[in-house]
Short mmCIF file of C-alpha atoms in Angstrom, two decimals:
data_model
loop_
_atom_site.label_atom_id
_atom_site.label_comp_id
_atom_site.label_asym_id
_atom_site.label_seq_id
_atom_site.Cartn_x
_atom_site.Cartn_y
_atom_site.Cartn_z
CA UNK A 129 14.20 17.78 -9.08
CA UNK A 130 15.64 14.71 -6.99
CA UNK A 131 14.35 12.14 -4.03
CA UNK A 132 16.63 14.68 -1.67
CA UNK A 133 16.10 17.99 -3.00
CA UNK A 134 12.48 17.77 -2.36
CA UNK A 135 13.45 16.32 1.41
CA UNK A 136 15.73 18.83 1.43
CA UNK A 137 12.91 21.86 0.32
CA UNK A 138 10.26 19.91 2.92
CA UNK A 139 12.90 19.81 5.99
CA UNK A 140 12.43 16.99 6.47
CA UNK A 141 15.19 14.53 8.55
CA UNK A 142 14.82 10.57 7.96
CA UNK A 143 14.92 7.54 10.52
CA UNK A 144 15.31 4.60 8.96
CA UNK A 145 17.66 0.91 9.71
CA UNK A 146 19.61 -1.52 7.43
CA UNK A 147 18.45 -4.41 5.52
CA UNK A 148 18.78 -6.82 2.78
CA UNK A 149 17.40 -9.08 0.80
CA UNK A 150 18.39 -12.65 1.30
CA UNK A 151 15.52 -14.45 0.28
CA UNK A 152 13.88 -17.65 3.14
CA UNK A 153 11.60 -20.46 0.30
CA UNK A 154 12.62 -22.07 -2.31
CA UNK A 155 9.59 -20.88 -4.58
CA UNK A 156 9.52 -17.15 -3.29
CA UNK A 157 13.20 -16.27 -2.25
CA UNK A 158 15.80 -13.16 -3.19
CA UNK A 159 18.34 -14.19 -6.36
CA UNK A 160 21.29 -12.11 -7.24
CA UNK A 161 20.88 -9.08 -8.45
CA UNK A 162 22.39 -7.59 -11.28
CA UNK A 163 25.30 -4.76 -10.40
CA UNK A 164 23.85 -1.98 -8.89
CA UNK A 165 25.06 0.68 -6.41
CA UNK A 166 24.51 0.96 -3.16
CA UNK A 167 25.74 2.88 -0.24
CA UNK A 168 27.28 1.36 2.92
CA UNK A 169 25.03 -0.60 5.55
CA UNK A 170 22.75 1.69 7.33
CA UNK A 171 22.92 2.13 11.21
CA UNK A 172 20.79 4.09 13.56
CA UNK A 173 22.40 6.95 14.84
CA UNK A 174 20.58 9.08 17.73
CA UNK A 175 22.18 12.02 18.38
CA UNK A 176 22.97 13.16 22.32
CA UNK A 177 20.65 14.98 23.52
CA UNK A 178 21.11 18.90 24.20
CA UNK A 179 21.85 19.78 27.32
CA UNK A 180 21.73 23.20 29.32
CA UNK A 181 22.24 23.87 33.38
CA UNK A 182 21.08 26.79 34.27
CA UNK A 183 23.82 29.34 35.97
CA UNK A 184 23.32 29.63 38.69
CA UNK A 185 21.20 25.80 39.88
CA UNK A 186 21.48 23.07 39.32
CA UNK A 187 18.68 22.10 37.49
CA UNK A 188 18.66 20.90 33.91
CA UNK A 189 16.56 20.85 31.01
CA UNK A 190 16.99 17.89 28.04
CA UNK A 191 15.84 18.03 24.83
CA UNK A 192 15.11 15.80 22.91
CA UNK A 193 14.46 16.93 19.12
CA UNK A 194 11.08 16.28 17.51
CA UNK A 195 9.97 12.90 15.78
CA UNK A 196 10.07 13.96 12.02
CA UNK A 197 8.36 12.32 8.19
CA UNK A 198 6.66 13.16 5.94
CA UNK A 199 4.18 15.94 5.99
CA UNK A 200 0.74 14.60 7.02
CA UNK A 201 -1.31 13.84 3.45
CA UNK A 202 1.70 13.47 0.58
CA UNK A 203 1.66 10.08 -0.95
CA UNK A 204 3.75 8.35 -3.07
CA UNK A 205 2.08 7.49 -6.67
CA UNK A 206 3.28 5.53 -9.40
CA UNK A 207 1.84 6.05 -12.78
CA UNK A 208 2.91 5.88 -16.14
CA UNK A 209 5.33 7.95 -16.05
CA UNK A 210 7.38 5.79 -12.60
CA UNK A 211 7.08 6.87 -9.40
CA UNK A 212 6.55 11.06 -7.35
CA UNK A 213 6.54 11.71 -4.44
CA UNK A 214 3.59 14.29 -4.13
CA UNK A 215 2.30 17.04 -1.12
CA UNK A 216 -1.01 17.85 -0.50
CA UNK A 217 0.23 21.98 -1.58
CA UNK A 218 0.71 20.50 -5.32
CA UNK A 219 5.36 19.77 -4.99
CA UNK A 220 5.77 16.63 -6.22
CA UNK A 221 8.85 14.70 -7.51
CA UNK A 222 10.21 11.49 -9.71
CA UNK A 223 11.98 9.01 -7.00
CA UNK A 224 11.55 6.02 -9.63
CA UNK A 225 12.05 6.60 -13.45
CA UNK A 226 9.56 4.83 -15.44
CA UNK A 227 10.43 3.98 -19.78
CA UNK A 228 6.45 3.32 -21.24
CA UNK A 229 8.59 2.66 -24.70
CA UNK A 230 10.20 -0.05 -22.92
CA UNK A 231 8.89 -3.55 -23.25
CA UNK A 232 8.23 -4.29 -19.46
CA UNK A 233 8.57 -0.75 -19.01
CA UNK A 234 5.89 0.83 -16.90
CA UNK A 235 5.35 -0.12 -12.57
CA UNK A 236 1.89 -1.16 -11.89
CA UNK A 237 2.23 -0.02 -7.99
CA UNK A 238 4.68 0.73 -5.11
CA UNK A 239 5.06 1.11 -1.54
CA UNK A 240 7.72 2.85 0.74
CA UNK A 241 9.21 0.52 3.10
CA UNK A 242 8.47 2.50 5.89
CA UNK A 243 12.95 2.72 6.39
CA UNK A 244 13.33 5.45 3.10
CA UNK A 245 13.27 2.75 0.64
CA UNK A 246 10.71 1.96 -2.60
CA UNK A 247 9.33 -1.53 -2.51
CA UNK A 248 6.72 -1.76 -6.10
CA UNK A 249 6.31 -4.45 -9.08
CA UNK A 250 6.19 -3.88 -12.60
CA UNK A 251 3.13 -6.32 -13.54
CA UNK A 252 0.92 -7.07 -10.07
CA UNK A 253 -1.36 -8.98 -11.87
CA UNK A 254 -0.35 -12.15 -10.08
CA UNK A 255 -2.96 -14.56 -12.65
CA UNK A 256 -1.78 -13.08 -15.66
CA UNK A 257 2.11 -13.01 -14.88
CA UNK A 258 4.48 -15.21 -13.77
CA UNK A 259 7.77 -16.26 -13.71
CA UNK A 260 9.83 -13.31 -13.97
CA UNK A 261 6.94 -11.13 -14.43
CA UNK A 262 6.17 -11.58 -11.68
CA UNK A 263 9.20 -10.05 -9.21
CA UNK A 264 8.68 -7.47 -6.77
CA UNK A 265 11.47 -5.06 -6.65
CA UNK A 266 13.54 -2.83 -4.22
CA UNK A 267 15.23 0.20 -4.00
CA UNK A 268 16.87 0.60 0.04
CA UNK A 269 17.22 3.55 1.48
CA UNK A 270 20.25 5.18 0.54
CA UNK A 271 20.31 2.64 -3.14
CA UNK A 272 20.54 4.23 -6.65
CA UNK A 273 19.48 0.88 -8.48
CA UNK A 274 16.19 -1.55 -7.35
CA UNK A 275 17.78 -5.65 -6.63
CA UNK A 276 15.25 -7.96 -6.78
CA UNK A 277 13.68 -8.49 -3.49
CA UNK A 278 10.87 -11.49 -3.93
CA UNK A 279 11.25 -13.97 -6.87
CA UNK A 280 8.59 -16.86 -7.66
CA UNK A 281 8.72 -19.67 -9.22
CA UNK A 282 7.60 -20.07 -13.14
CA UNK A 283 4.62 -21.49 -12.64
CA UNK A 284 3.33 -18.78 -9.93
CA UNK A 285 2.31 -15.56 -9.33
CA UNK A 286 2.47 -12.48 -6.71
CA UNK A 287 0.71 -9.53 -6.16
CA UNK A 288 2.56 -7.11 -3.80
CA UNK A 289 -0.02 -6.08 -1.36
CA UNK A 290 1.29 -3.73 1.51
CA UNK A 291 4.63 -2.91 3.92
CA UNK A 292 3.47 -2.70 6.85
CA UNK A 293 5.07 -2.19 10.40
CA UNK A 294 5.66 -4.93 13.13
CA UNK A 295 6.87 -3.85 16.88
CA UNK A 296 9.87 -5.76 15.89
CA UNK A 297 10.06 -5.75 12.04
CA UNK A 298 8.55 -4.77 9.37
CA UNK A 299 7.23 -6.58 6.86
CA UNK A 300 5.92 -7.20 2.99
CA UNK A 301 2.62 -8.77 2.96
CA UNK A 302 1.94 -9.51 -0.54
CA UNK A 303 -0.69 -12.45 -2.29
CA UNK A 304 1.30 -15.76 -4.47
CA UNK A 305 -1.12 -18.00 -6.83
CA UNK A 306 -0.66 -21.65 -8.44
CA UNK A 307 -1.88 -23.70 -9.98
CA UNK A 308 -0.71 -24.00 -13.03
CA UNK A 309 -3.67 -25.12 -16.13
CA UNK A 310 -5.68 -26.44 -13.79
CA UNK A 311 -8.42 -24.56 -12.68
CA UNK A 312 -9.51 -26.53 -9.80
CA UNK A 313 -5.81 -26.83 -8.09
CA UNK A 314 -5.54 -22.49 -8.52
CA UNK A 315 -4.71 -21.12 -5.00
CA UNK A 316 -4.18 -17.96 -3.90
CA UNK A 317 -2.07 -17.45 -0.59
CA UNK A 318 -1.53 -14.24 1.71
CA UNK A 319 2.12 -14.19 2.77
CA UNK A 320 4.59 -12.30 4.40
CA UNK A 321 7.99 -11.60 4.25
CA UNK A 322 10.26 -10.41 7.15
CA UNK A 323 13.03 -6.83 6.03
CA UNK A 324 14.94 -8.82 8.87
CA UNK A 325 15.20 -12.00 9.14
CA UNK A 326 14.09 -13.64 5.78
CA UNK A 327 11.65 -15.29 7.08
CA UNK A 328 8.84 -15.64 4.48
CA UNK A 329 5.59 -17.21 6.57
CA UNK A 330 2.18 -18.19 4.78
CA UNK A 331 -1.22 -16.12 7.11
CA UNK A 332 -4.21 -17.49 4.84
CA UNK A 333 -5.09 -19.04 1.72
CA UNK A 334 -7.52 -16.45 -0.09
CA UNK A 335 -8.23 -17.10 -3.21
CA UNK A 336 -8.86 -20.19 -5.72
CA UNK A 337 -11.27 -21.64 -8.56
CA UNK A 338 -13.20 -18.52 -9.48
CA UNK A 339 -11.59 -16.31 -6.40
CA UNK A 340 -9.39 -13.80 -5.46
CA UNK A 341 -8.58 -11.54 -2.99
CA UNK A 342 -7.04 -8.14 -3.34
CA UNK A 343 -6.12 -5.21 -2.54
CA UNK A 344 -5.02 -6.82 1.27
CA UNK A 345 -4.42 -3.52 4.03
CA UNK A 346 -2.58 -4.65 7.22
CA UNK A 347 -2.44 -2.60 10.02
CA UNK A 348 -1.41 -3.41 13.77
CA UNK A 349 -2.81 -6.65 14.14
CA UNK A 350 -5.66 -7.27 11.87
CA UNK A 351 -6.00 -7.20 7.99
CA UNK A 352 -8.44 -6.75 6.18
CA UNK A 353 -9.37 -8.34 2.48
CA UNK A 354 -11.32 -7.00 -0.34
CA UNK A 355 -12.29 -10.26 -1.38
CA UNK A 356 -14.61 -11.23 -5.17
CA UNK A 357 -16.10 -14.79 -6.72
CA UNK A 358 -18.98 -15.53 -9.11
CA UNK A 359 -19.94 -11.84 -9.42
CA UNK A 360 -19.50 -11.13 -6.00
CA UNK A 361 -18.05 -9.38 -3.54
CA UNK A 362 -17.06 -9.27 0.78
CA UNK A 363 -14.77 -7.73 3.11
CA UNK A 364 -13.01 -9.64 6.01
CA UNK A 365 -10.97 -8.47 8.96
CA UNK A 366 -8.44 -11.74 9.92
CA UNK A 367 -5.69 -11.60 12.52
CA UNK A 368 -1.79 -11.62 11.51
CA UNK A 369 -1.81 -15.50 11.74
CA UNK A 370 -5.43 -15.25 9.15
CA UNK A 371 -8.12 -15.84 11.68
CA UNK A 372 -10.86 -14.29 10.96
CA UNK A 373 -12.66 -12.13 13.29
CA UNK A 374 -16.08 -10.50 12.69
CA UNK A 375 -16.02 -6.63 13.00
CA UNK A 376 -18.93 -4.08 14.20
CA UNK A 377 -17.66 -1.88 11.43
CA UNK A 378 -18.21 -4.30 8.42
CA UNK A 379 -20.74 -3.88 5.75
CA UNK A 380 -20.31 -7.65 4.30
CA UNK A 381 -19.92 -9.34 8.39
CA UNK A 382 -18.41 -13.08 7.81
CA UNK A 383 -20.46 -15.20 5.45
CA UNK A 384 -22.78 -12.20 4.44
CA UNK A 385 -21.08 -10.96 0.29
CA UNK A 386 -24.56 -10.28 -1.24
CA UNK A 387 -25.52 -6.30 -1.29
CA UNK A 388 -23.10 -5.19 -3.95
CA UNK A 389 -23.84 -2.17 -5.06
CA UNK A 390 -25.67 -0.90 -2.09
CA UNK A 391 -23.85 -1.47 0.80
CA UNK A 392 -19.40 -0.59 1.06
CA UNK A 393 -16.94 -2.81 -0.51
CA UNK A 394 -14.40 -1.38 -0.39
CA UNK A 395 -11.83 -1.36 2.81
CA UNK A 396 -8.29 0.06 4.31
CA UNK A 397 -6.84 -0.09 7.63
CA UNK A 398 -4.92 2.89 9.13
CA UNK A 399 -1.54 2.20 9.97
CA UNK A 400 -2.43 1.09 13.90
CA UNK A 401 -5.55 -1.30 12.65
CA UNK A 402 -8.35 0.40 14.61
CA UNK A 403 -9.91 2.45 12.13
CA UNK A 404 -11.17 1.16 8.94
CA UNK A 405 -12.41 3.39 5.61
CA UNK A 406 -14.51 2.67 3.79
CA UNK A 407 -15.88 2.91 -0.32
CA UNK A 408 -18.54 2.78 -2.60
CA UNK A 409 -19.90 4.40 -5.49
CA UNK A 410 -22.89 5.55 -4.55
CA UNK A 411 -26.32 6.27 -7.61
CA UNK A 412 -26.03 9.52 -8.88
CA UNK A 413 -29.27 11.21 -9.30
CA UNK A 414 -30.06 9.11 -12.25
CA UNK A 415 -29.46 5.37 -11.51
CA UNK A 416 -25.79 5.21 -12.13
CA UNK A 417 -23.20 4.70 -9.52
CA UNK A 418 -21.05 7.35 -10.17
CA UNK A 419 -20.50 9.31 -7.23
CA UNK A 420 -18.04 7.87 -4.72
CA UNK A 421 -18.19 7.80 -0.87
CA UNK A 422 -16.35 6.86 1.76
CA UNK A 423 -17.16 6.17 5.69
CA UNK A 424 -13.84 5.72 8.88
CA UNK A 425 -14.69 3.77 11.50
CA UNK A 426 -13.73 2.89 14.73
CA UNK A 427 -12.97 -2.02 14.02
CA UNK A 428 -13.69 -2.74 17.71
CA UNK A 429 -17.09 -0.51 18.21
CA UNK A 430 -18.46 0.38 14.45
CA UNK A 431 -18.76 4.11 15.73
CA UNK A 432 -18.68 6.35 12.75
CA UNK A 433 -15.95 8.57 12.05
CA UNK A 434 -16.05 10.73 8.97
CA UNK A 435 -19.15 9.54 6.38
CA UNK A 436 -18.32 12.58 2.92
CA UNK A 437 -20.14 11.94 -0.59
CA UNK A 438 -17.19 13.47 -3.19
CA UNK A 439 -18.31 14.90 -6.62
CA UNK A 440 -20.24 12.23 -10.10
CA UNK A 441 -17.39 10.94 -11.76
CA UNK A 442 -18.66 11.87 -15.66
CA UNK A 443 -17.17 8.86 -17.15
CA UNK A 444 -18.22 5.54 -16.00
CA UNK A 445 -15.75 5.03 -12.39
CA UNK A 446 -14.78 1.51 -10.75
CA UNK A 447 -12.55 2.00 -7.94
CA UNK A 448 -8.90 0.84 -7.45
CA UNK A 449 -8.02 0.70 -3.94
CA UNK A 450 -8.69 3.47 -0.64
CA UNK A 451 -5.66 3.80 1.68
CA UNK A 452 -6.52 5.21 5.08
CA UNK A 453 -3.80 7.54 7.27
CA UNK A 454 -3.98 9.59 10.89
CA UNK A 455 -5.35 12.28 9.55
CA UNK A 456 -6.14 12.15 6.27
CA UNK A 457 -8.34 9.76 3.45
CA UNK A 458 -8.04 8.40 -0.34
CA UNK A 459 -9.32 6.85 -3.14
CA UNK A 460 -8.60 6.01 -6.28
CA UNK A 461 -10.91 5.86 -8.80
CA UNK A 462 -10.27 4.94 -12.08
CA UNK A 463 -12.24 6.74 -15.53
CA UNK A 464 -13.37 4.28 -18.55
CA UNK A 465 -10.95 4.44 -20.65
CA UNK A 466 -8.17 4.79 -18.07
CA UNK A 467 -5.51 2.94 -16.99
CA UNK A 468 -4.55 4.72 -14.32
CA UNK A 469 -6.26 6.06 -10.86
CA UNK A 470 -6.91 9.21 -10.47
CA UNK A 471 -6.44 10.25 -6.70
CA UNK A 472 -9.15 12.67 -4.43
CA UNK A 473 -7.46 12.85 -0.17
CA UNK A 474 -9.98 14.00 2.14
CA UNK A 475 -8.99 15.35 5.16
CA UNK A 476 -10.41 13.54 8.45
CA UNK A 477 -10.16 16.89 10.50
CA UNK A 478 -12.29 18.45 8.37
CA UNK A 479 -15.21 16.61 8.10
CA UNK A 480 -14.59 15.67 4.27
CA UNK A 481 -14.95 19.29 3.57
CA UNK A 482 -11.34 19.70 2.32
CA UNK A 483 -10.32 17.64 -0.12
CA UNK A 484 -7.12 17.47 -2.45
CA UNK A 485 -6.67 16.08 -5.78
CA UNK A 486 -3.74 14.28 -6.25
CA UNK A 487 -0.96 16.33 -7.96
CA UNK A 488 -0.18 12.72 -10.59
CA UNK A 489 -1.93 10.61 -12.01
CA UNK A 490 -1.35 6.95 -10.82
CA UNK A 491 -1.82 5.08 -7.66
CA UNK A 492 -1.38 7.05 -4.43
CA UNK A 493 -0.80 5.16 -1.55
CA UNK A 494 0.24 7.34 2.38
CA UNK A 495 3.68 7.54 2.88
CA UNK A 496 4.97 6.28 5.95
CA UNK A 497 8.77 7.90 5.61
CA UNK A 498 10.02 9.85 2.74
CA UNK A 499 12.56 8.25 0.11
CA UNK A 500 15.65 8.73 0.29
CA UNK A 501 17.87 7.21 -2.30
CA UNK A 502 21.27 8.05 -4.23
CA UNK A 503 19.20 9.86 -7.12
CA UNK A 504 16.26 9.06 -9.40
CA UNK A 505 16.57 5.22 -9.84
CA UNK A 506 15.26 3.68 -13.80
CA UNK A 507 13.11 1.28 -13.98
CA UNK A 508 13.51 -1.42 -16.70
#
């Protein structure tokens, strides 16, 4: 099933603005892509409101069409066969095809660009993949092939972290690792690439020698990063300029880090930044950390809005990541011996009583826009 057919089946209307991909810095910029098939530049079109005038009066009624978007709880899943769109009722369709038999034929991570396109990365480990092995790619809305979006220098590694809408722009957030073979000189920075202006902004240093941060989530005017060093883990909240702030919702306040595994140690922000999802693997009846637990809290007050304990995972698991939307929260759990996680999606309104298993294995992220591509692009 193509992504276009899926959109028709789900009766979605996607509104997106066009964008291009010229880079703005010498070490992380967009280079010329191989020949691709692209659509004409997209424009934002707003239909005139329907107007009905009563025959015997001068009353005018204006009706605006309701906003449309992906169904609540629908996800983008990156697995060994490519990238899929999936809904809570089990409908799944491939939107990017990956050739697992090809060299470098798998995709590690993908996220929608909030505009009907997809940003993806074949090799997300910035500590291990450098140069051309660490490129971030983009399939804009209406395109039928990928193009390079973020290209590091030969001694740099990139990791795609998030894409977030702001008031006047959409930004891609990523970490860049550099320093060559000298551990003492290793540096990891969080950076922002504006899809409209092509400007690159360095936000903060988030890692270095024997330390690092990922995943990193952006919502509203806030950032939350999951960090680790020398066997310890912690969570930090920052504003968009990289200034840290303390939140009552943080189970690991500023300058505290030694509570693993008793505390919650994974975090993800809601799109508007007002809520945070927290996760951990709690001990089961035998004392083994195999029970996924999730909380959702208010970032400002720390008030608990959801607490749910999921069934034990049979094989020794670890948490890949969380994701939080306005209506659902999900946890990506990797079982021992597996390469890709399986996501469990929790309905917040049910108090955690209603859960769904993702129909496709892989890294799941909630959709902010439905991918609207020209066919199914192939990787590589």
